[in-house]
Amino acid sequence: MKPGRWKGLSWVQFYFSLLCVILDFQLDGVSGDNVEIEKHREMGRKLLESGQLAGALSHYHSAVGSISSCNEMVHIKIQHLYLTYYERAAVFLAMGKSKSALSDLTRAIRLKPDDLIARMQMGNIFLKMGNTQKARENFQAVLQRSPDQDESRHQLMRANELEELQEKAHATHHRRDYRTTINVLDRVLVLSPWDPESLELRAECYIHLGNTRKAIQDLTPTAWLRNDNRAAFLKLSTLHYSLGENKESIGHVRECLKLNQDDKKCLSHFKQVKKLIKQLDSAEEHIKEERYQLAISNYESVMKTEPNVPYYTNKAKERICFCLVKEKMAAKAIDICSEAHQRDPRNINILRDRAEAFILNRDYGEAVEDYEEAMEFDMENNEIRDGLKRAQELLKFTPKKDYYKILGVERSANKEEIIHAYRQQAKKWHPDKYRVDWEKRKAGKRFIDITSAKKVLTDPGTVMYMHLIMLIKPSMIVFRKL
């Protein structure tokens, strides 16, 4: 469905009202010799009733062409044309093409100036378009010919109410009271749902309040409600772009370029989106093929191409974090993942990847914390649940004390490095070096920790078991417990 077509359109009521006019004209004796014209109009009515609008419109176009070329008397041709324009206006309304409907109703009124139903319909359309002046003119014209017409009087009051609300909305917007403006415009758009100016104004308010989704919803129909509305297409493109919705963004900016392929702003934005899409697609292709360093390079280019839209920086850091984990660059991964987490705290992918980086670095407690936080955001995620079990199992078999820290070595240290560090620390903290009682006691405890650290970290069985646990699947761990 095109954005210009509106839900809740009362075209069916309009159609039944025009049937009354048709029957009235038929009493005036529309010629029955014009079989071709009547055939098109009859098919148009049937298709309109069944909702097949494109087919109905095609038949009415054909009917207008047939009337113009027929050899009937002038007054008979006028009657045919009036009815066809009137009926085709109903089809245009059903399709959301209010301007085309107005054109046909104007033609119908020229053919029959005393037609109050067409006048009333024109007033209603202008009211829904937010044109209070034109709406009032039509309702007043009906009341001049029929002072007792209650519907016109009611609609005239609605037109006056609408004008007051429009003025209030602009006044509150001028004061930058965006929430109040939105509340007023909500009432405006109940009366004039096809008013592009009010929709654009409410979209602007939503943008100021940071509600991009609502702004897009309001701007989308305005692109079709105005002729050559390149500004709306460009705005929609930039809003989708800010959300990382590049397919939607490129689609809207292409609509702008269809209207004018040399539009500088649309062309510039089109090139920017195309460039970014290419970089993002290339990065993901590298990840798919496990070329993680190339993917990192691509995502670094993404951040340079678009440094001003947070979505792309957040996305790039999230994926770089993932690639670093895959490359087993634990320390760097933890740094990048932590930065990404700070920018996007509820992103479970970042929490998962940082947890894996912590596991690589044997910081099992931190890994458990990240997986538990991720579980809070998605309790049903099997990958997160399995990762949590594995991290908990690794933590269970990890010494409570950080023996690596006690010896002052990296977690990747080999046996020779551990023994060398132990000798240095043992020499420093040997109790015999201290004479003051409290210093001797402190050194004694420290020496015991150093000795324990050396014993645990140089025991091949313990170290191998810890490495194996990192590789064992959670289901195997559960089986071993049973």
GROMACS .gro file of C-alpha atoms in nm:
model
  482
    1MET     CA    1   0.000   0.000   0.000
    2LYS     CA    2   0.134   0.344  -0.092
    3PRO     CA    3   0.192   0.576   0.203
    4GLY     CA    4  -0.062   0.819   0.059
    5ARG     CA    5  -0.351   0.579   0.105
    6TRP     CA    6  -0.520   0.637   0.440
    7LYS     CA    7  -0.683   0.394   0.676
    8GLY     CA    8  -1.032   0.487   0.780
    9LEU     CA    9  -1.108   0.662   0.452
   10SER     CA   10  -1.487   0.696   0.421
   11TRP     CA   11  -1.489   0.648   0.047
   12VAL     CA   12  -1.761   0.384   0.076
   13GLN     CA   13  -1.997   0.642   0.227
   14PHE     CA   14  -1.900   0.879  -0.050
   15TYR     CA   15  -1.971   0.611  -0.308
   16PHE     CA   16  -2.323   0.548  -0.177
   17SER     CA   17  -2.392   0.922  -0.171
   18LEU     CA   18  -2.294   0.949  -0.534
   19LEU     CA   19  -2.530   0.664  -0.620
   20CYS     CA   20  -2.814   0.894  -0.517
   21VAL     CA   21  -2.690   1.149  -0.767
   22ILE     CA   22  -2.659   0.881  -1.033
   23LEU     CA   23  -3.016   0.765  -0.979
   24ASP     CA   24  -3.133   1.126  -0.991
   25PHE     CA   25  -2.961   1.175  -1.324
   26GLN     CA   26  -3.099   0.854  -1.461
   27LEU     CA   27  -3.448   0.991  -1.402
   28ASP     CA   28  -3.346   1.277  -1.634
   29GLY     CA   29  -3.303   1.019  -1.907
   30VAL     CA   30  -2.939   0.939  -1.971
   31SER     CA   31  -2.919   0.786  -2.318
   32GLY     CA   32  -2.903   0.409  -2.334
   33ASP     CA   33  -2.735   0.407  -2.674
   34ASN     CA   34  -2.390   0.456  -2.534
   35VAL     CA   35  -2.326   0.093  -2.454
   36GLU     CA   36  -1.949   0.127  -2.441
   37ILE     CA   37  -1.960   0.419  -2.195
   38GLU     CA   38  -2.208   0.246  -1.968
   39LYS     CA   39  -2.004  -0.073  -1.981
   40HIS     CA   40  -1.692   0.105  -1.855
   41ARG     CA   41  -1.882   0.289  -1.585
   42GLU     CA   42  -2.061  -0.024  -1.469
   43MET     CA   43  -1.731  -0.216  -1.450
   44GLY     CA   44  -1.574   0.076  -1.269
   45ARG     CA   45  -1.852   0.074  -1.007
   46LYS     CA   46  -1.823  -0.303  -0.951
   47LEU     CA   47  -1.447  -0.292  -0.916
   48LEU     CA   48  -1.473   0.006  -0.680
   49GLU     CA   49  -1.719  -0.181  -0.458
   50SER     CA   50  -1.487  -0.485  -0.448
   51GLY     CA   51  -1.181  -0.271  -0.368
   52GLN     CA   52  -1.003  -0.332  -0.700
   53LEU     CA   53  -0.910   0.032  -0.736
   54ALA     CA   54  -0.653   0.022  -1.016
   55GLY     CA   55  -0.896  -0.167  -1.240
   56ALA     CA   56  -1.180   0.069  -1.154
   57LEU     CA   57  -0.967   0.372  -1.236
   58SER     CA   58  -0.868   0.225  -1.571
   59HIS     CA   59  -1.233   0.179  -1.670
   60TYR     CA   60  -1.321   0.537  -1.571
   61HIS     CA   61  -1.032   0.671  -1.775
   62SER     CA   62  -1.168   0.475  -2.070
   63ALA     CA   63  -1.518   0.608  -2.005
   64VAL     CA   64  -1.394   0.970  -2.016
   65GLY     CA   65  -1.217   0.897  -2.345
   66SER     CA   66  -1.528   0.731  -2.493
   67ILE     CA   67  -1.751   1.025  -2.393
   68SER     CA   68  -1.520   1.276  -2.559
   69SER     CA   69  -1.533   1.086  -2.890
   70CYS     CA   70  -1.905   0.997  -2.896
   71ASN     CA   71  -2.158   1.169  -3.123
   72GLU     CA   72  -2.430   1.226  -2.863
   73MET     CA   73  -2.605   1.556  -2.811
   74VAL     CA   74  -2.420   1.804  -2.589
   75HIS     CA   75  -2.651   1.775  -2.288
   76ILE     CA   76  -2.623   1.394  -2.294
   77LYS     CA   77  -2.241   1.414  -2.308
   78ILE     CA   78  -2.245   1.657  -2.015
   79GLN     CA   79  -2.454   1.414  -1.811
   80HIS     CA   80  -2.218   1.126  -1.889
   81LEU     CA   81  -1.912   1.334  -1.807
   82TYR     CA   82  -2.057   1.460  -1.479
   83LEU     CA   83  -2.135   1.111  -1.353
   84THR     CA   84  -1.799   0.972  -1.468
   85TYR     CA   85  -1.600   1.250  -1.301
   86TYR     CA   86  -1.803   1.207  -0.984
   87GLU     CA   87  -1.749   0.831  -0.975
   88ARG     CA   88  -1.381   0.857  -1.065
   89ALA     CA   89  -1.336   1.102  -0.778
   90ALA     CA   90  -1.453   0.825  -0.543
   91VAL     CA   91  -1.183   0.595  -0.681
   92PHE     CA   92  -0.915   0.861  -0.638
   93LEU     CA   93  -1.025   0.915  -0.278
   94ALA     CA   94  -1.010   0.543  -0.207
   95MET     CA   95  -0.654   0.542  -0.344
   96GLY     CA   96  -0.558   0.835  -0.121
   97LYS     CA   97  -0.518   1.070  -0.419
   98SER     CA   98  -0.711   1.359  -0.273
   99LYS     CA   99  -0.577   1.618  -0.520
  100SER     CA  100  -0.690   1.410  -0.818
  101ALA     CA  101  -1.028   1.364  -0.650
  102LEU     CA  102  -1.057   1.742  -0.606
  103SER     CA  103  -0.981   1.793  -0.977
  104ASP     CA  104  -1.261   1.559  -1.080
  105LEU     CA  105  -1.509   1.708  -0.833
  106THR     CA  106  -1.422   2.056  -0.964
  107ARG     CA  107  -1.494   1.937  -1.317
  108ALA     CA  108  -1.823   1.785  -1.201
  109ILE     CA  109  -1.931   2.110  -1.031
  110ARG     CA  110  -1.849   2.309  -1.346
  111LEU     CA  111  -2.083   2.080  -1.536
  112LYS     CA  112  -2.353   2.107  -1.268
  113PRO     CA  113  -2.297   2.418  -1.049
  114ASP     CA  114  -2.600   2.352  -0.829
  115ASP     CA  115  -2.475   2.008  -0.715
  116LEU     CA  116  -2.457   2.037  -0.334
  117ILE     CA  117  -2.329   1.683  -0.280
  118ALA     CA  118  -2.013   1.749  -0.483
  119ARG     CA  119  -1.967   2.079  -0.298
  120MET     CA  120  -2.000   1.900   0.033
  121GLN     CA  121  -1.746   1.639  -0.068
  122MET     CA  122  -1.502   1.908  -0.178
  123GLY     CA  123  -1.540   2.082   0.157
  124ASN     CA  124  -1.473   1.756   0.342
  125ILE     CA  125  -1.159   1.689   0.138
  126PHE     CA  126  -1.025   2.041   0.195
  127LEU     CA  127  -1.097   2.000   0.567
  128LYS     CA  128  -0.901   1.675   0.579
  129MET     CA  129  -0.617   1.843   0.391
  130GLY     CA  130  -0.605   2.116   0.655
  131ASN     CA  131  -0.715   2.393   0.414
  132THR     CA  132  -0.971   2.563   0.637
  133GLN     CA  133  -1.031   2.856   0.401
  134LYS     CA  134  -1.129   2.637   0.104
  135ALA     CA  135  -1.331   2.410   0.331
  136ARG     CA  136  -1.531   2.704   0.467
  137GLU     CA  137  -1.597   2.838   0.117
  138ASN     CA  138  -1.756   2.509   0.011
  139PHE     CA  139  -1.958   2.459   0.329
  140GLN     CA  140  -2.085   2.818   0.310
  141ALA     CA  141  -2.177   2.769  -0.056
  142VAL     CA  142  -2.390   2.470   0.042
  143LEU     CA  143  -2.557   2.664   0.325
  144GLN     CA  144  -2.638   2.954   0.091
  145ARG     CA  145  -2.836   2.720  -0.132
  146SER     CA  146  -2.966   2.501   0.153
  147PRO     CA  147  -2.971   2.687   0.490
  148ASP     CA  148  -3.115   2.385   0.670
  149GLN     CA  149  -2.823   2.159   0.572
  150ASP     CA  150  -2.712   2.042   0.920
  151GLU     CA  151  -2.405   1.850   0.802
  152SER     CA  152  -2.259   2.159   0.633
  153ARG     CA  153  -2.321   2.366   0.944
  154HIS     CA  154  -2.148   2.101   1.159
  155GLN     CA  155  -1.851   2.079   0.923
  156LEU     CA  156  -1.822   2.457   0.914
  157MET     CA  157  -1.787   2.454   1.295
  158ARG     CA  158  -1.518   2.185   1.264
  159ALA     CA  159  -1.329   2.401   1.011
  160ASN     CA  160  -1.331   2.693   1.256
  161GLU     CA  161  -1.216   2.464   1.539
  162LEU     CA  162  -0.937   2.329   1.320
  163GLU     CA  163  -0.809   2.677   1.240
  164GLU     CA  164  -0.791   2.765   1.611
  165LEU     CA  165  -0.599   2.445   1.687
  166GLN     CA  166  -0.356   2.508   1.400
  167GLU     CA  167  -0.279   2.854   1.534
  168LYS     CA  168  -0.228   2.715   1.886
  169ALA     CA  169   0.008   2.444   1.757
  170HIS     CA  170   0.228   2.700   1.579
  171ALA     CA  171   0.232   2.923   1.888
  172THR     CA  172   0.344   2.644   2.123
  173HIS     CA  173   0.601   2.527   1.868
  174HIS     CA  174   0.741   2.879   1.848
  175ARG     CA  175   0.788   2.862   2.228
  176ARG     CA  176   0.969   2.529   2.181
  177ASP     CA  177   0.709   2.353   2.393
  178TYR     CA  178   0.727   2.040   2.179
  179ARG     CA  179   0.523   1.808   2.400
  180THR     CA  180   0.230   2.049   2.414
  181THR     CA  181   0.261   2.105   2.038
  182ILE     CA  182   0.235   1.730   1.979
  183ASN     CA  183  -0.076   1.709   2.199
  184VAL     CA  184  -0.241   1.992   2.004
  185LEU     CA  185  -0.140   1.843   1.668
  186ASP     CA  186  -0.290   1.510   1.773
  187ARG     CA  187  -0.625   1.689   1.782
  188VAL     CA  188  -0.549   1.876   1.457
  189LEU     CA  189  -0.477   1.554   1.271
  190VAL     CA  190  -0.802   1.394   1.386
  191LEU     CA  191  -0.977   1.666   1.188
  192SER     CA  192  -0.723   1.691   0.903
  193PRO     CA  193  -0.537   1.359   0.861
  194TRP     CA  194  -0.416   1.458   0.511
  195ASP     CA  195  -0.254   1.784   0.621
  196PRO     CA  196   0.118   1.758   0.531
  197GLU     CA  197   0.211   2.077   0.716
  198SER     CA  198   0.075   1.946   1.048
  199LEU     CA  199   0.236   1.608   0.997
  200GLU     CA  200   0.572   1.771   0.921
  201LEU     CA  201   0.541   1.995   1.226
  202ARG     CA  202   0.466   1.701   1.455
  203ALA     CA  203   0.756   1.507   1.302
  204GLU     CA  204   0.986   1.800   1.379
  205CYS     CA  205   0.868   1.794   1.741
  206TYR     CA  206   0.935   1.421   1.766
  207ILE     CA  207   1.287   1.476   1.631
  208HIS     CA  208   1.354   1.740   1.897
  209LEU     CA  209   1.235   1.491   2.161
  210GLY     CA  210   1.455   1.213   2.019
  211ASN     CA  211   1.169   0.993   1.895
  212THR     CA  212   1.294   0.916   1.545
  213ARG     CA  213   1.046   0.633   1.486
  214LYS     CA  214   0.745   0.858   1.541
  215ALA     CA  215   0.901   1.123   1.318
  216ILE     CA  216   0.939   0.869   1.036
  217GLN     CA  217   0.575   0.762   1.074
  218ASP     CA  218   0.457   1.120   1.032
  219LEU     CA  219   0.693   1.214   0.748
  220THR     CA  220   0.628   0.908   0.533
  221PRO     CA  221   0.283   1.016   0.404
  222THR     CA  222   0.394   1.376   0.352
  223ALA     CA  223   0.637   1.261   0.083
  224TRP     CA  224   0.334   1.165  -0.125
  225LEU     CA  225   0.089   1.433  -0.012
  226ARG     CA  226   0.300   1.712  -0.167
  227ASN     CA  227   0.414   1.731  -0.527
  228ASP     CA  228   0.792   1.706  -0.585
  229ASN     CA  229   0.853   1.666  -0.211
  230ARG     CA  230   1.226   1.598  -0.234
  231ALA     CA  231   1.285   1.752   0.107
  232ALA     CA  232   1.062   1.489   0.272
  233PHE     CA  233   1.232   1.200   0.090
  234LEU     CA  234   1.575   1.331   0.191
  235LYS     CA  235   1.465   1.379   0.552
  236LEU     CA  236   1.323   1.027   0.564
  237SER     CA  237   1.647   0.893   0.418
  238THR     CA  238   1.861   1.069   0.680
  239LEU     CA  239   1.635   0.953   0.966
  240HIS     CA  240   1.652   0.588   0.856
  241TYR     CA  241   2.028   0.634   0.808
  242SER     CA  242   2.063   0.753   1.168
  243LEU     CA  243   1.897   0.428   1.283
  244GLY     CA  244   2.128   0.214   1.069
  245GLU     CA  245   1.844   0.122   0.832
  246ASN     CA  246   2.043   0.163   0.515
  247LYS     CA  247   1.808  -0.018   0.276
  248GLU     CA  248   1.522   0.213   0.373
  249SER     CA  249   1.757   0.511   0.358
  250ILE     CA  250   1.879   0.434   0.007
  251GLY     CA  251   1.520   0.371  -0.105
  252HIS     CA  252   1.397   0.715   0.000
  253VAL     CA  253   1.694   0.904  -0.140
  254ARG     CA  254   1.641   0.726  -0.472
  255GLU     CA  255   1.283   0.857  -0.477
  256CYS     CA  256   1.429   1.204  -0.436
  257LEU     CA  257   1.666   1.149  -0.729
  258LYS     CA  258   1.377   1.020  -0.943
  259LEU     CA  259   1.220   1.364  -0.903
  260ASN     CA  260   1.547   1.541  -0.985
  261GLN     CA  261   1.860   1.339  -1.057
  262ASP     CA  262   2.076   1.651  -1.017
  263ASP     CA  263   1.954   1.742  -0.668
  264LYS     CA  264   2.286   1.815  -0.493
  265LYS     CA  265   2.179   1.727  -0.138
  266CYS     CA  266   2.013   1.400  -0.238
  267LEU     CA  267   2.302   1.303  -0.465
  268SER     CA  268   2.558   1.371  -0.191
  269HIS     CA  269   2.363   1.168   0.064
  270PHE     CA  270   2.311   0.886  -0.188
  271LYS     CA  271   2.688   0.857  -0.239
  272GLN     CA  272   2.750   0.857   0.138
  273VAL     CA  273   2.496   0.579   0.202
  274LYS     CA  274   2.627   0.371  -0.089
  275LYS     CA  275   2.984   0.401   0.037
  276LEU     CA  276   2.889   0.301   0.390
  277ILE     CA  277   2.678   0.007   0.272
  278LYS     CA  278   2.972  -0.120   0.068
  279GLN     CA  279   3.208  -0.100   0.368
  280LEU     CA  280   2.959  -0.272   0.601
  281ASP     CA  281   2.884  -0.550   0.353
  282SER     CA  282   3.254  -0.606   0.289
  283ALA     CA  283   3.327  -0.627   0.663
  284GLU     CA  284   3.055  -0.885   0.720
  285GLU     CA  285   3.174  -1.088   0.422
  286HIS     CA  286   3.525  -1.098   0.574
  287ILE     CA  287   3.379  -1.216   0.905
  288LYS     CA  288   3.182  -1.486   0.725
  289GLU     CA  289   3.506  -1.606   0.566
  290GLU     CA  290   3.696  -1.575   0.899
  291ARG     CA  291   3.924  -1.298   0.775
  292TYR     CA  292   3.893  -1.109   1.098
  293GLN     CA  293   4.181  -0.863   1.057
  294LEU     CA  294   4.038  -0.746   0.725
  295ALA     CA  295   3.697  -0.712   0.887
  296ILE     CA  296   3.850  -0.499   1.164
  297SER     CA  297   4.010  -0.277   0.899
  298ASN     CA  298   3.674  -0.236   0.724
  299TYR     CA  299   3.496  -0.141   1.043
  300GLU     CA  300   3.766   0.111   1.125
  301SER     CA  301   3.694   0.262   0.782
  302VAL     CA  302   3.323   0.271   0.868
  303MET     CA  303   3.399   0.488   1.172
  304LYS     CA  304   3.604   0.724   0.956
  305THR     CA  305   3.337   0.742   0.686
  306GLU     CA  306   3.062   0.824   0.936
  307PRO     CA  307   3.200   0.965   1.262
  308ASN     CA  308   2.891   1.171   1.347
  309VAL     CA  309   2.615   0.908   1.368
  310PRO     CA  310   2.646   0.703   1.690
  311TYR     CA  311   2.485   0.390   1.543
  312TYR     CA  312   2.778   0.322   1.309
  313THR     CA  313   3.047   0.376   1.572
  314ASN     CA  314   2.856   0.148   1.810
  315LYS     CA  315   2.814  -0.117   1.542
  316ALA     CA  316   3.179  -0.100   1.438
  317LYS     CA  317   3.309  -0.136   1.793
  318GLU     CA  318   3.072  -0.425   1.861
  319ARG     CA  319   3.197  -0.616   1.556
  320ILE     CA  320   3.565  -0.528   1.618
  321CYS     CA  321   3.519  -0.666   1.971
  322PHE     CA  322   3.385  -0.989   1.819
  323CYS     CA  323   3.675  -1.014   1.571
  324LEU     CA  324   3.939  -0.959   1.840
  325VAL     CA  325   3.792  -1.242   2.045
  326LYS     CA  326   3.805  -1.466   1.739
  327GLU     CA  327   4.170  -1.368   1.695
  328LYS     CA  328   4.227  -1.453   2.065
  329MET     CA  329   4.361  -1.106   2.138
  330ALA     CA  330   4.216  -1.108   2.488
  331ALA     CA  331   4.355  -0.788   2.640
  332LYS     CA  332   4.273  -0.571   2.339
  333ALA     CA  333   3.933  -0.735   2.305
  334ILE     CA  334   3.848  -0.656   2.668
  335ASP     CA  335   3.934  -0.289   2.612
  336ILE     CA  336   3.730  -0.255   2.291
  337CYS     CA  337   3.440  -0.462   2.424
  338SER     CA  338   3.430  -0.251   2.741
  339GLU     CA  339   3.414   0.066   2.534
  340ALA     CA  340   3.140  -0.084   2.318
  341HIS     CA  341   2.949  -0.194   2.630
  342GLN     CA  342   2.966   0.157   2.771
  343ARG     CA  343   2.813   0.293   2.449
  344ASP     CA  344   2.546   0.022   2.426
  345PRO     CA  345   2.489  -0.130   2.774
  346ARG     CA  346   2.199  -0.359   2.680
  347ASN     CA  347   2.367  -0.525   2.383
  348ILE     CA  348   2.396  -0.896   2.472
  349ASN     CA  349   2.635  -0.963   2.183
  350ILE     CA  350   2.890  -0.728   2.337
  351LEU     CA  351   2.844  -0.885   2.680
  352ARG     CA  352   2.886  -1.232   2.531
  353ASP     CA  353   3.203  -1.137   2.343
  354ARG     CA  354   3.357  -0.961   2.642
  355ALA     CA  355   3.278  -1.266   2.856
  356GLU     CA  356   3.467  -1.481   2.606
  357ALA     CA  357   3.757  -1.236   2.614
  358PHE     CA  358   3.762  -1.264   2.993
  359ILE     CA  359   3.769  -1.643   2.962
  360LEU     CA  360   4.064  -1.619   2.724
  361ASN     CA  361   4.231  -1.405   2.990
  362ARG     CA  362   4.126  -1.653   3.260
  363ASP     CA  363   3.921  -1.388   3.438
  364TYR     CA  364   3.639  -1.632   3.498
  365GLY     CA  365   3.461  -1.428   3.764
  366GLU     CA  366   3.426  -1.134   3.526
  367ALA     CA  367   3.306  -1.370   3.252
  368VAL     CA  368   3.035  -1.505   3.480
  369GLU     CA  369   2.922  -1.151   3.564
  370ASP     CA  370   2.894  -1.057   3.194
  371TYR     CA  371   2.700  -1.368   3.105
  372GLU     CA  372   2.466  -1.315   3.402
  373GLU     CA  373   2.404  -0.957   3.291
  374ALA     CA  374   2.331  -1.078   2.937
  375MET     CA  375   2.086  -1.333   3.078
  376GLU     CA  376   1.892  -1.049   3.243
  377PHE     CA  377   1.823  -0.906   2.898
  378ASP     CA  378   1.744  -1.238   2.726
  379MET     CA  379   1.653  -1.531   2.950
  380GLU     CA  380   1.572  -1.757   2.654
  381ASN     CA  381   1.903  -1.725   2.471
  382ASN     CA  382   2.063  -2.071   2.463
  383GLU     CA  383   2.404  -1.940   2.359
  384ILE     CA  384   2.416  -1.709   2.660
  385ARG     CA  385   2.290  -1.981   2.892
  386ASP     CA  386   2.554  -2.228   2.772
  387GLY     CA  387   2.828  -1.967   2.797
  388LEU     CA  388   2.726  -1.892   3.155
  389LYS     CA  389   2.744  -2.260   3.251
  390ARG     CA  390   3.089  -2.291   3.100
  391ALA     CA  391   3.217  -1.977   3.274
  392GLN     CA  392   3.074  -2.095   3.608
  393GLU     CA  393   3.243  -2.433   3.567
  394LEU     CA  394   3.576  -2.268   3.491
  395LEU     CA  395   3.538  -2.040   3.792
  396LYS     CA  396   3.462  -2.340   4.011
  397PHE     CA  397   3.803  -2.494   3.934
  398THR     CA  398   3.992  -2.167   3.961
  399PRO     CA  399   4.190  -2.102   4.281
  400LYS     CA  400   4.026  -1.839   4.495
  401LYS     CA  401   4.350  -1.641   4.510
  402ASP     CA  402   4.493  -1.484   4.198
  403TYR     CA  403   4.827  -1.670   4.199
  404TYR     CA  404   4.937  -1.503   3.878
  405LYS     CA  405   4.895  -1.167   4.045
  406ILE     CA  406   5.074  -1.289   4.358
  407LEU     CA  407   5.377  -1.385   4.151
  408GLY     CA  408   5.345  -1.078   3.931
  409VAL     CA  409   5.333  -1.270   3.601
  410GLU     CA  410   5.103  -1.265   3.299
  411ARG     CA  411   4.845  -1.538   3.273
  412SER     CA  412   5.019  -1.662   2.960
  413ALA     CA  413   5.349  -1.714   3.152
  414ASN     CA  414   5.523  -2.049   3.102
  415LYS     CA  415   5.678  -2.268   3.374
  416GLU     CA  416   6.024  -2.113   3.353
  417GLU     CA  417   5.883  -1.763   3.390
  418ILE     CA  418   5.671  -1.871   3.686
  419ILE     CA  419   5.971  -2.029   3.864
  420HIS     CA  420   6.184  -1.723   3.797
  421ALA     CA  421   5.915  -1.495   3.940
  422TYR     CA  422   5.873  -1.726   4.240
  423ARG     CA  423   6.244  -1.704   4.325
  424GLN     CA  424   6.240  -1.325   4.311
  425GLN     CA  425   5.927  -1.300   4.525
  426ALA     CA  426   6.049  -1.564   4.774
  427LYS     CA  427   6.375  -1.378   4.817
  428LYS     CA  428   6.189  -1.055   4.879
  429TRP     CA  429   5.932  -1.193   5.123
  430HIS     CA  430   6.133  -1.454   5.315
  431PRO     CA  431   6.042  -1.410   5.688
  432ASP     CA  432   6.406  -1.430   5.799
  433LYS     CA  433   6.465  -1.089   5.638
  434TYR     CA  434   6.232  -0.917   5.883
  435ARG     CA  435   6.290  -0.849   6.252
  436VAL     CA  436   5.979  -0.659   6.363
  437ASP     CA  437   5.709  -0.906   6.470
  438TRP     CA  438   5.420  -0.764   6.265
  439GLU     CA  439   5.643  -0.735   5.958
  440LYS     CA  440   5.762  -1.093   6.008
  441ARG     CA  441   5.401  -1.218   6.036
  442LYS     CA  442   5.299  -1.025   5.724
  443ALA     CA  443   5.598  -1.158   5.531
  444GLY     CA  444   5.522  -1.511   5.652
  445LYS     CA  445   5.169  -1.500   5.511
  446ARG     CA  446   5.294  -1.354   5.187
  447PHE     CA  447   5.563  -1.623   5.159
  448ILE     CA  448   5.302  -1.895   5.206
  449ASP     CA  449   5.094  -1.744   4.921
  450ILE     CA  450   5.401  -1.727   4.698
  451THR     CA  451   5.484  -2.090   4.768
  452SER     CA  452   5.124  -2.199   4.703
  453ALA     CA  453   5.116  -2.001   4.379
  454LYS     CA  454   5.433  -2.169   4.255
  455LYS     CA  455   5.301  -2.512   4.351
  456VAL     CA  456   4.964  -2.467   4.178
  457LEU     CA  457   5.091  -2.296   3.864
  458THR     CA  458   5.372  -2.543   3.804
  459ASP     CA  459   5.155  -2.852   3.857
  460PRO     CA  460   5.100  -2.987   3.502
  461GLY     CA  461   4.786  -3.174   3.605
  462THR     CA  462   4.611  -2.866   3.747
  463VAL     CA  463   4.706  -2.639   3.458
  464MET     CA  464   4.608  -2.898   3.195
  465TYR     CA  465   4.274  -2.960   3.364
  466MET     CA  466   4.194  -2.588   3.363
  467HIS     CA  467   4.276  -2.568   2.991
  468LEU     CA  468   4.059  -2.870   2.917
  469ILE     CA  469   3.765  -2.724   3.106
  470MET     CA  470   3.776  -2.421   2.874
  471LEU     CA  471   3.726  -2.651   2.576
  472ILE     CA  472   3.464  -2.882   2.722
  473LYS     CA  473   3.104  -2.818   2.616
  474PRO     CA  474   2.854  -2.733   2.890
  475SER     CA  475   2.658  -3.052   2.819
  476MET     CA  476   2.968  -3.262   2.890
  477ILE     CA  477   3.026  -3.074   3.213
  478VAL     CA  478   2.674  -3.153   3.327
  479PHE     CA  479   2.725  -3.518   3.233
  480ARG     CA  480   3.044  -3.535   3.438
  481LYS     CA  481   2.858  -3.398   3.740
  482LEU     CA  482   2.592  -3.664   3.707
   0.00000   0.00000   0.00000
